[in-house]
Tab-separated table of C-alpha atoms in Angstrom:
chain	number	residue	atom	x	y	z
A	22	LYS	CA	28.023	4.163	48.141
A	23	MET	CA	29.372	1.283	47.121
A	24	LYS	CA	28.814	1.469	43.321
A	25	THR	CA	32.048	1.369	42.724
A	26	ALA	CA	34.516	-1.697	40.397
A	27	THR	CA	36.170	-2.536	44.879
A	28	GLY	CA	32.036	-2.606	46.353
A	29	LEU	CA	31.603	-4.587	43.253
A	30	LEU	CA	34.020	-7.120	43.722
A	31	LEU	CA	33.314	-7.430	47.085
A	32	PHE	CA	29.178	-8.236	46.856
A	33	ALA	CA	30.066	-11.302	44.527
A	34	PHE	CA	33.156	-12.516	46.226
A	35	LEU	CA	30.663	-12.563	49.502
A	36	ILE	CA	27.916	-14.094	47.495
A	37	TYR	CA	30.251	-16.458	45.750
A	38	VAL	CA	31.403	-17.448	49.521
A	39	HIS	CA	27.913	-17.698	50.519
A	40	ILE	CA	26.762	-20.242	47.710
A	41	GLY	CA	30.072	-21.981	48.359
A	42	ILE	CA	29.013	-22.681	51.614
A	43	THR	CA	25.128	-23.816	50.840
A	44	GLN	CA	26.744	-26.513	48.552
A	45	SER	CA	24.108	-28.368	50.840
A	46	PHE	CA	21.515	-27.198	48.646
A	47	VAL	CA	19.744	-29.874	45.876
A	48	PRO	CA	21.246	-27.884	41.991
A	49	ALA	CA	18.589	-25.937	40.812
A	50	SER	CA	16.873	-26.569	44.022
A	51	PRO	CA	14.333	-23.407	44.704
A	52	ASN	CA	17.347	-21.704	47.394
A	53	HIS	CA	19.550	-22.680	44.883
A	54	ARG	CA	17.987	-20.300	42.087
A	55	CYS	CA	17.035	-17.650	45.169
A	56	TYR	CA	20.629	-17.620	45.652
A	57	ARG	CA	21.415	-17.461	41.471
A	58	GLN	CA	18.461	-14.655	40.774
A	59	LYS	CA	19.676	-12.274	43.764
A	60	PHE	CA	23.292	-12.400	42.193
A	61	ARG	CA	22.852	-11.611	38.714
A	62	LEU	CA	20.113	-9.346	40.297
A	63	LEU	CA	22.760	-7.493	42.248
A	64	VAL	CA	25.256	-7.410	39.163
A	65	ASN	CA	22.911	-5.962	37.472
A	66	PHE	CA	22.184	-2.932	39.666
A	67	PHE	CA	26.271	-2.720	39.833
A	68	LEU	CA	26.626	-1.819	35.975
A	69	SER	CA	23.718	-0.343	35.766
A	70	SER	CA	24.263	3.571	34.612
A	71	PRO	CA	23.722	6.082	37.134
A	72	SER	CA	20.778	8.349	35.882
A	73	GLN	CA	21.166	11.633	34.547
A	74	PRO	CA	17.629	13.690	35.034
A	75	GLU	CA	19.647	17.378	33.588
A	76	SER	CA	19.634	15.669	30.475
A	77	ALA	CA	16.163	14.065	30.564
A	78	ASP	CA	14.550	17.433	31.551
A	79	THR	CA	16.268	18.957	28.512
A	80	SER	CA	14.972	15.976	26.198
A	81	ALA	CA	12.091	16.430	27.296
A	82	THR	CA	12.116	19.832	26.825
A	83	ASN	CA	12.962	19.685	23.277
A	84	ASP	CA	10.490	17.368	22.622
A	85	ARG	CA	7.184	19.185	23.849
A	86	LYS	CA	8.902	22.247	21.910
A	87	GLU	CA	8.870	19.866	18.172
A	88	LYS	CA	5.305	18.350	19.177
A	89	LEU	CA	3.073	21.515	20.615
A	90	SER	CA	2.948	24.967	19.126
A	91	PRO	CA	4.326	28.171	20.532
A	92	PRO	CA	0.823	29.281	21.299
A	93	LEU	CA	-0.208	26.271	23.064
A	94	ILE	CA	3.282	25.653	25.221
A	95	ASP	CA	2.863	29.833	26.378
A	96	THR	CA	-0.867	29.122	27.212
A	97	ILE	CA	0.167	25.913	29.352
A	98	ASP	CA	3.358	27.438	30.991
A	99	THR	CA	0.794	30.641	32.272
A	100	LEU	CA	-1.644	27.485	33.728
A	101	VAL	CA	1.234	26.165	34.967
A	102	ALA	CA	2.352	29.052	37.042
A	103	ARG	CA	-0.775	30.285	38.342
A	104	ARG	CA	-1.121	26.736	39.518
A	105	ALA	CA	1.947	27.343	41.520
A	106	ASP	CA	0.895	30.621	42.450
A	107	ALA	CA	-2.344	29.022	44.027
A	108	ARG	CA	0.078	26.309	45.929
A	109	SER	CA	2.028	28.708	47.422
A	110	ALA	CA	-0.239	31.205	49.055
A	111	GLY	CA	-2.328	27.997	50.282
A	112	ASP	CA	-5.276	28.287	47.491
A	113	PHE	CA	-5.534	24.635	46.874
A	114	VAL	CA	-9.327	24.758	45.170
A	115	LEU	CA	-7.906	27.171	42.880
A	116	ALA	CA	-4.816	25.193	42.573
A	117	ASP	CA	-7.383	22.141	41.572
A	118	LYS	CA	-9.888	24.297	39.910
A	119	VAL	CA	-6.689	25.692	37.534
A	120	ARG	CA	-4.988	21.661	37.362
A	121	ILE	CA	-8.492	20.688	35.663
A	122	GLU	CA	-8.220	23.494	33.580
A	123	ILE	CA	-5.193	22.142	32.166
A	124	GLU	CA	-6.290	18.273	32.113
A	125	ARG	CA	-9.004	19.709	29.483
A	126	LEU	CA	-6.654	21.561	27.573
A	127	ASP	CA	-6.557	18.162	25.003
A	128	ARG	CA	-10.758	18.635	24.407
A	129	SER	CA	-10.569	22.553	24.505
A	130	LEU	CA	-7.536	22.737	21.887
A	131	ASN	CA	-8.682	19.427	20.459
A	132	HIS	CA	-6.263	19.606	17.672
A	133	LYS	CA	-3.369	20.709	19.375
A	134	ILE	CA	-1.675	18.231	21.437
A	135	PRO	CA	-1.451	14.860	19.328
A	136	PRO	CA	-2.921	11.470	20.469
A	137	GLY	CA	-0.998	9.566	22.259
A	138	TYR	CA	0.474	12.411	24.074
A	139	ARG	CA	-0.859	14.014	28.164
A	140	ILE	CA	0.553	16.652	29.688
A	141	GLU	CA	1.585	16.018	33.323
A	142	LEU	CA	2.205	17.969	36.026
A	143	ARG	CA	4.824	17.781	38.497
A	144	ASP	CA	4.295	19.702	42.119
A	145	VAL	CA	7.707	20.787	43.910
A	146	PRO	CA	7.561	20.307	47.930
A	147	ARG	CA	8.001	23.396	49.592
A	148	LYS	CA	11.287	22.268	51.707
A	149	ASN	CA	12.703	21.541	47.933
A	150	GLY	CA	11.413	25.502	46.834
A	151	GLY	CA	8.003	24.744	45.838
A	152	GLY	CA	6.161	25.543	42.667
A	153	SER	CA	5.041	23.232	39.648
A	154	THR	CA	6.650	22.226	36.213
A	155	TRP	CA	4.705	20.124	33.712
A	156	ASP	CA	5.614	17.844	30.274
A	157	LEU	CA	4.359	16.437	27.068
A	158	VAL	CA	4.034	12.779	28.267
A	159	PRO	CA	3.203	9.831	26.247
A	160	ALA	CA	0.051	8.458	28.014
A	161	PHE	CA	0.727	5.081	27.290
A	162	LYS	CA	3.209	2.998	29.237
A	163	GLU	CA	4.126	0.324	27.306
A	164	SER	CA	4.461	-0.736	24.337
A	165	ILE	CA	1.397	-2.880	22.162
A	166	GLU	CA	3.127	-5.856	22.301
A	167	LYS	CA	2.562	-5.916	26.633
A	168	VAL	CA	-0.819	-4.779	26.230
A	169	PRO	CA	-3.380	-7.587	26.976
A	170	LEU	CA	-5.012	-8.533	23.473
A	171	GLY	CA	-8.283	-8.441	24.974
A	172	GLU	CA	-7.508	-4.042	24.942
A	173	ILE	CA	-6.129	-3.430	21.434
A	174	SER	CA	-8.492	-5.904	19.457
A	175	GLY	CA	-10.482	-4.403	16.217
A	176	GLU	CA	-9.026	-2.341	13.648
A	177	SER	CA	-5.154	-0.761	13.691
A	178	VAL	CA	-5.184	2.561	12.120
A	179	LEU	CA	-4.315	1.880	8.357
A	180	GLN	CA	-6.798	-0.921	8.776
A	181	LEU	CA	-9.707	2.207	9.222
A	182	SER	CA	-8.274	4.103	6.866
A	183	HIS	CA	-8.630	1.017	4.184
A	184	ALA	CA	-12.133	0.828	5.232
A	185	ALA	CA	-12.493	4.346	5.488
A	186	ILE	CA	-11.663	4.795	1.624
A	187	GLY	CA	-13.490	1.624	0.547
A	188	LEU	CA	-16.885	3.644	2.107
A	189	ALA	CA	-15.805	6.450	-0.158
A	190	THR	CA	-15.846	3.904	-3.392
A	191	MET	CA	-18.899	2.067	-2.453
A	192	SER	CA	-20.265	5.311	-2.151
A	193	ALA	CA	-18.861	6.393	-5.748
A	194	GLU	CA	-20.199	3.211	-7.590
A	195	ARG	CA	-23.599	3.771	-6.548
A	196	ASP	CA	-23.870	6.675	-7.371
A	197	VAL	CA	-24.836	8.454	-3.649
A	198	GLN	CA	-24.174	10.682	-1.468
A	199	LEU	CA	-21.386	9.911	1.118
A	200	ASN	CA	-22.257	9.915	4.494
A	201	SER	CA	-20.358	12.057	6.684
A	202	ARG	CA	-21.475	10.470	9.473
A	203	ARG	CA	-19.522	7.422	8.973
A	204	LEU	CA	-16.874	8.981	7.948
A	205	ASP	CA	-16.968	10.918	11.057
A	206	ALA	CA	-16.692	7.420	13.019
A	207	ILE	CA	-15.061	6.124	11.706
A	208	VAL	CA	-12.178	9.081	12.632
A	209	SER	CA	-13.293	8.701	16.063
A	210	LYS	CA	-12.464	4.731	15.806
A	211	ALA	CA	-9.065	5.862	14.524
A	212	LEU	CA	-8.917	8.851	17.083
A	213	ALA	CA	-9.360	6.663	20.038
A	214	ARG	CA	-6.705	3.228	18.640
A	215	LEU	CA	-3.965	6.365	18.413
A	216	GLU	CA	-4.877	7.325	22.020
A	217	ARG	CA	-4.869	3.782	23.061
A	218	THR	CA	-1.293	2.619	21.233
A	219	GLY	CA	0.189	5.906	19.447
A	220	PRO	CA	2.732	5.048	17.045
A	221	THR	CA	3.458	1.584	18.109
A	222	GLU	CA	1.924	0.317	14.860
A	223	LEU	CA	2.255	2.338	12.587
A	224	ARG	CA	5.876	1.810	11.541
A	225	GLY	CA	7.648	2.988	8.594
A	226	ARG	CA	4.984	5.257	6.221
A	227	LYS	CA	2.107	3.538	7.893
A	228	ALA	CA	1.166	6.700	9.350
A	229	ALA	CA	1.817	8.778	5.972
A	230	ASP	CA	-0.674	5.784	4.126
A	231	ALA	CA	-3.045	6.444	6.701
A	232	ALA	CA	-2.735	9.984	6.169
A	233	PHE	CA	-3.248	9.762	1.636
A	234	TRP	CA	-6.236	6.746	2.281
A	235	PHE	CA	-8.116	8.961	4.986
A	236	ALA	CA	-7.666	12.087	2.059
A	237	LEU	CA	-8.804	9.986	-0.445
A	238	ALA	CA	-11.778	8.942	1.128
A	239	GLY	CA	-12.360	12.587	1.597
A	240	ILE	CA	-12.629	13.241	5.400
A	241	SER	CA	-11.692	17.103	6.284
A	242	ASP	CA	-13.368	18.992	8.734
A	243	ASP	CA	-16.665	19.335	6.788
A	244	THR	CA	-17.139	15.772	6.973
A	245	ALA	CA	-15.594	14.849	10.143
A	246	SER	CA	-15.046	16.913	13.148
A	247	ASN	CA	-11.710	15.742	14.449
A	248	ALA	CA	-10.229	15.876	10.984
A	249	SER	CA	-7.465	18.051	11.492
A	250	LYS	CA	-6.328	16.584	15.074
A	251	LEU	CA	-5.819	13.290	12.795
A	252	TYR	CA	-3.922	14.490	10.182
A	253	ASP	CA	-1.951	16.301	12.371
A	254	SER	CA	-1.183	13.034	14.742
A	255	LEU	CA	-0.366	11.547	11.524
A	256	SER	CA	2.040	13.776	10.257
A	257	LEU	CA	3.780	14.049	13.664
A	258	ILE	CA	3.795	10.336	13.903
A	259	ALA	CA	5.279	9.896	10.790
A	260	THR	CA	7.777	13.224	11.248
A	261	GLU	CA	8.745	11.013	14.384
A	262	GLU	CA	9.403	7.890	12.208
A	263	LEU	CA	11.767	9.574	10.079
A	264	LYS	CA	13.843	11.066	12.841
A	265	ARG	CA	13.977	7.144	14.461
A	266	PHE	CA	15.371	5.282	11.451
A	267	GLY	CA	15.798	7.656	8.199
A	268	HIS	CA	19.282	8.159	9.055
A	269	ARG	CA	19.243	4.358	9.154
A	270	PRO	CA	21.161	2.427	5.780
A	271	SER	CA	18.281	0.402	5.992
A	272	CYS	CA	16.300	3.013	5.108
A	273	ARG	CA	16.663	4.255	1.362
A	274	ALA	CA	16.014	7.765	-0.064
A	275	LYS	CA	13.088	6.417	-1.865
A	276	ASP	CA	11.536	5.234	1.197
A	277	VAL	CA	11.999	8.327	2.559
A	278	MET	CA	10.582	10.387	-0.691
A	279	HIS	CA	7.267	7.916	-0.264
A	280	ILE	CA	6.708	9.771	3.360
A	281	VAL	CA	7.119	12.545	2.091
A	282	GLU	CA	5.111	12.437	-1.639
A	283	ARG	CA	1.818	10.681	0.255
A	284	LEU	CA	1.689	13.163	2.787
A	285	TYR	CA	1.743	16.080	0.995
A	286	ALA	CA	-0.420	14.661	-1.313
A	287	ALA	CA	-2.790	14.480	1.450
A	288	GLY	CA	-2.630	18.154	1.865
A	289	ILE	CA	-0.205	18.775	5.080
A	290	THR	CA	0.449	21.983	5.125
A	291	GLY	CA	1.880	25.158	7.857
A	292	ASP	CA	4.202	24.189	10.627
A	293	LEU	CA	3.952	20.365	10.503
A	294	ALA	CA	4.906	20.430	6.868
A	295	LYS	CA	7.998	22.314	7.396
A	296	ARG	CA	8.945	19.919	10.256
A	297	LEU	CA	8.558	17.176	8.391
A	298	SER	CA	10.260	18.669	5.440
A	299	ARG	CA	13.587	19.520	7.527
A	300	VAL	CA	14.205	16.111	9.065
A	301	ALA	CA	13.408	14.186	5.458
A	302	ALA	CA	16.088	16.809	4.054
A	303	ASP	CA	18.239	15.937	6.895
A	304	CYS	CA	17.595	12.354	5.994
A	305	LEU	CA	18.216	12.337	2.183
A	306	VAL	CA	21.321	14.848	2.401
A	307	ALA	CA	23.251	12.140	4.205
A	308	LYS	CA	21.941	9.300	1.507
A	309	ASP	CA	23.047	12.095	-1.001
A	310	PHE	CA	20.206	12.058	-2.443
A	311	LYS	CA	19.761	14.362	-5.919
A	312	GLY	CA	16.252	14.138	-7.258
A	313	ARG	CA	15.038	16.670	-9.377
A	314	ASN	CA	11.031	18.246	-9.798
A	315	THR	CA	11.126	17.527	-13.277
A	316	SER	CA	8.633	20.776	-14.120
A	317	THR	CA	10.650	23.377	-12.234
A	318	ASN	CA	14.310	21.945	-12.910
A	319	THR	CA	15.100	22.295	-8.673
A	320	GLU	CA	16.426	20.291	-6.899
A	321	ILE	CA	14.210	18.282	-4.138
A	322	LEU	CA	17.030	18.807	-1.490
A	323	GLU	CA	16.257	22.755	-1.391
A	324	MET	CA	12.857	22.579	-2.364
A	325	LEU	CA	12.663	20.652	0.874
A	326	ASN	CA	14.509	23.097	2.865
A	327	THR	CA	13.136	25.942	1.268
A	328	ASP	CA	9.401	25.166	1.935
A	329	ASN	CA	8.743	25.536	-1.103
A	330	PHE	CA	7.741	21.477	-1.943
A	331	ASP	CA	3.757	20.968	-1.601
A	332	MET	CA	0.800	18.995	-2.990
A	333	HIS	CA	1.683	20.215	-6.702
A	334	SER	CA	5.622	19.177	-6.879
A	335	ASP	CA	5.597	16.548	-9.163
A	336	ARG	CA	5.789	13.621	-6.906
A	337	PRO	CA	3.174	13.865	-4.739
A	338	LEU	CA	0.889	14.818	-7.922
A	339	LEU	CA	1.776	11.536	-9.468
A	340	TRP	CA	0.695	9.925	-6.228
A	341	ILE	CA	-2.599	11.752	-7.085
A	342	TRP	CA	-2.595	10.864	-10.721
A	343	ARG	CA	-1.862	7.356	-10.372
A	344	PHE	CA	-6.056	7.096	-8.608
A	345	SER	CA	-7.426	9.537	-10.770
A	346	ILE	CA	-7.182	7.747	-13.645
A	347	ARG	CA	-7.536	4.268	-11.714
A	348	GLN	CA	-4.186	2.318	-13.142
A	349	ARG	CA	-4.930	-1.649	-12.929
A	350	LYS	CA	-3.350	-1.273	-9.081
A	351	GLN	CA	-5.144	1.199	-8.178
A	352	ARG	CA	-8.686	-0.179	-9.201
A	353	SER	CA	-7.329	-3.457	-7.556
A	354	PHE	CA	-6.898	-1.269	-4.347
A	355	LEU	CA	-9.565	0.185	-4.347
A	356	LYS	CA	-11.946	-2.617	-4.802
A	357	GLY	CA	-10.087	-4.578	-1.916
A	358	ALA	CA	-10.758	-1.383	0.219
A	359	ALA	CA	-14.275	-1.586	-0.705
A	360	LYS	CA	-14.550	-5.323	0.253
A	361	HIS	CA	-12.550	-4.322	3.389
A	362	TYR	CA	-15.498	-2.197	4.439
A	363	GLU	CA	-18.349	-4.301	3.708
A	364	ARG	CA	-16.493	-6.942	6.119
A	365	PHE	CA	-16.018	-4.273	8.896
A	366	SER	CA	-19.638	-3.414	9.039
A	367	ARG	CA	-21.258	-6.939	8.834
A	368	ARG	CA	-18.177	-7.488	11.913
A	369	SER	CA	-19.619	-5.000	14.315
A	370	LEU	CA	-22.228	-6.290	16.245
A	371	ASP	CA	-24.138	-2.575	17.683
A	372	GLU	CA	-26.323	-1.674	15.256
A	373	ARG	CA	-26.583	1.922	16.729
A	374	ASP	CA	-22.742	2.257	15.213
A	375	GLU	CA	-22.891	4.832	12.812
A	376	CYS	CA	-19.845	3.140	11.143
A	377	THR	CA	-22.315	0.217	9.743
A	378	LYS	CA	-25.718	2.346	8.802
A	379	ILE	CA	-26.565	1.669	5.499
A	380	GLU	CA	-29.612	4.447	4.543
A	381	GLU	CA	-27.742	6.861	2.707
A	382	GLU	CA	-27.861	11.372	2.663
A	383	GLN	CA	-29.708	12.340	0.078
A	384	PRO	CA	-27.787	14.359	-2.053
A	385	GLN	CA	-27.488	18.501	-2.428
A	386	THR	CA	-29.715	19.471	-4.938
A	387	CYS	CA	-29.023	23.470	-4.486
A	388	TYR	CA	-26.385	25.642	-2.378
A	389	GLU	CA	-26.693	28.629	-0.794
A	390	TRP	CA	-23.841	30.799	-2.577
A	391	ASN	CA	-23.759	33.121	0.121
A	392	GLU	CA	-22.458	30.577	2.080
A	393	LEU	CA	-19.966	29.002	0.390
A	394	PHE	CA	-18.223	32.382	-1.017
A	395	ASP	CA	-17.599	35.461	1.146
A	396	ASN	CA	-17.810	37.738	-1.590
A	397	THR	CA	-20.582	36.561	-4.310
A	398	SER	CA	-19.963	39.561	-6.638
A	399	LEU	CA	-16.213	38.398	-7.277
A	400	PRO	CA	-15.688	36.774	-10.529
A	401	LEU	CA	-16.499	32.963	-10.871
A	402	VAL	CA	-14.571	30.425	-12.307
A	403	VAL	CA	-15.820	26.559	-12.883
A	404	ASP	CA	-13.487	24.039	-13.893
A	405	ILE	CA	-16.083	21.448	-15.576
A	406	GLY	CA	-14.694	18.122	-15.533
A	407	CYS	CA	-11.988	19.305	-11.791
A	408	GLY	CA	-10.887	15.370	-11.458
A	409	MET	CA	-9.108	15.444	-7.814
A	410	GLY	CA	-9.398	19.476	-8.136
A	411	VAL	CA	-5.434	19.413	-7.974
A	412	SER	CA	-5.347	21.903	-11.229
A	413	LEU	CA	-8.003	24.060	-9.457
A	414	HIS	CA	-6.646	23.985	-6.300
A	415	GLY	CA	-3.344	25.719	-8.071
A	416	LEU	CA	-4.874	28.002	-9.932
A	417	ALA	CA	-6.664	29.372	-6.724
A	418	THR	CA	-3.653	29.772	-4.942
A	419	LEU	CA	-1.209	31.099	-7.550
A	420	GLY	CA	1.189	33.958	-6.002
A	421	ASN	CA	1.697	37.484	-6.621
A	422	GLU	CA	4.618	36.536	-8.651
A	423	GLU	CA	3.710	33.596	-10.039
A	424	GLN	CA	0.554	35.765	-12.360
A	425	GLU	CA	3.630	37.931	-13.582
A	426	VAL	CA	4.800	35.767	-15.762
A	427	GLU	CA	4.412	36.217	-19.047
A	428	GLY	CA	2.214	34.200	-20.798
A	429	SER	CA	1.175	32.021	-17.890
A	430	SER	CA	-2.791	32.964	-19.017
A	431	GLN	CA	-3.994	34.493	-22.049
A	432	ILE	CA	-7.098	35.986	-19.547
A	433	ASP	CA	-6.028	39.289	-18.098
A	434	LEU	CA	-7.521	38.253	-14.795
A	435	ASP	CA	-6.081	38.641	-11.051
A	436	TRP	CA	-6.579	34.582	-10.192
A	437	LYS	CA	-6.228	36.065	-6.598
A	438	ARG	CA	-9.447	37.439	-6.289
A	439	CYS	CA	-11.994	35.262	-7.920
A	440	ASN	CA	-14.661	32.253	-6.784
A	441	TYR	CA	-14.175	28.924	-8.005
A	442	VAL	CA	-15.823	26.222	-8.049
A	443	GLY	CA	-15.037	22.362	-9.605
A	444	VAL	CA	-17.634	20.144	-11.188
A	445	ASP	CA	-17.323	16.153	-12.006
A	446	LEU	CA	-19.356	13.000	-12.489
A	447	SER	CA	-16.550	10.994	-9.794
A	448	ARG	CA	-17.837	11.308	-6.549
A	449	LEU	CA	-14.429	10.369	-5.071
A	450	ALA	CA	-12.954	12.525	-6.682
A	451	VAL	CA	-15.339	15.418	-5.963
A	452	GLY	CA	-14.738	13.864	-2.311
A	453	PHE	CA	-10.630	14.319	-2.400
A	454	ALA	CA	-10.528	17.589	-4.054
A	455	ASN	CA	-13.153	18.843	-1.133
A	456	SER	CA	-10.711	17.543	1.967
């Protein structure tokens, strides 16, 4: 009640007088330090800003709208309403069952709730109106600097992505089938790491780098059970990082584009890609960015704002091309990644760890075409020497308006009604194509 200028001056005066009376204390003695500490705490209390719960609630609502899909928000709202009705009717057994169902959402819809976050339920007492509310909150309260070193030891997410591409490189060099169990184990380790540290150790463009490296390693839903969850989480973290530092003068337009290029080169699509494009466009407008997509002679800002920027735009293609032709810098990077994976394997003391098993999977020598294609009667397009598979993917995803461009093809064929197969001698390239 006395949190005013008058109250502050009154308390400061009283404490000052009290310390003056106790001048008999030896300076820097425990009693003297105690009084000084109390004085500082009291001043900090009076100078602190009053809390604003309404603003905090609005911020939390906006945060969950940005990180969760509308169908998932509706599902959670329905469950929370059921819990509120059960509590109001006094059926606390049902209320507990609904609470457990909400807590299990992260596992049943595993690629919807980003790692590092959790659903927090808040039950309102009956005397205050009753009911239940929820928020999406960080699963971790403290920054990584405050967590004991023993609890965060091991490879970071970026280092795990580097080890994954090292595994893919070693398999390609030895001309052996990539062991998907190892990749799946690395993805599990990366997700477990994200659960512990969240975005704390993925500042700047590190999340985008990790996503691109995981894609180069050939990680997809076919090779790792939680690949979608991993890519979604890294995309969300990279987008949040752009929000955090993208408008700063120290962040150049080139830095913003590097994040966008790597994520699109990794193949992100859908709502996450749209959200990234909007945030990046806002940052680039503030920096008076004038870059153009040379092949279409279109401003990049326009492509971002109209959701036309994708893997087949010039800049993401350039990143893929650099690795496909193995330029000196990229060759050195891949060689270093292979050595990193060897060290990563030796450091593990658990022989049952799937990341370190040395036996190789047998290569697939025959294919069930009925399982690969929904309709095997469609024309089959084969790309011999497909490389990273980008051209084949572009052909398979041609829109109707692109097919109708005069002179775009000498073959009279409905490209959208075809089956596609790409073959290449490079296992690393085929792995990326399949991802």
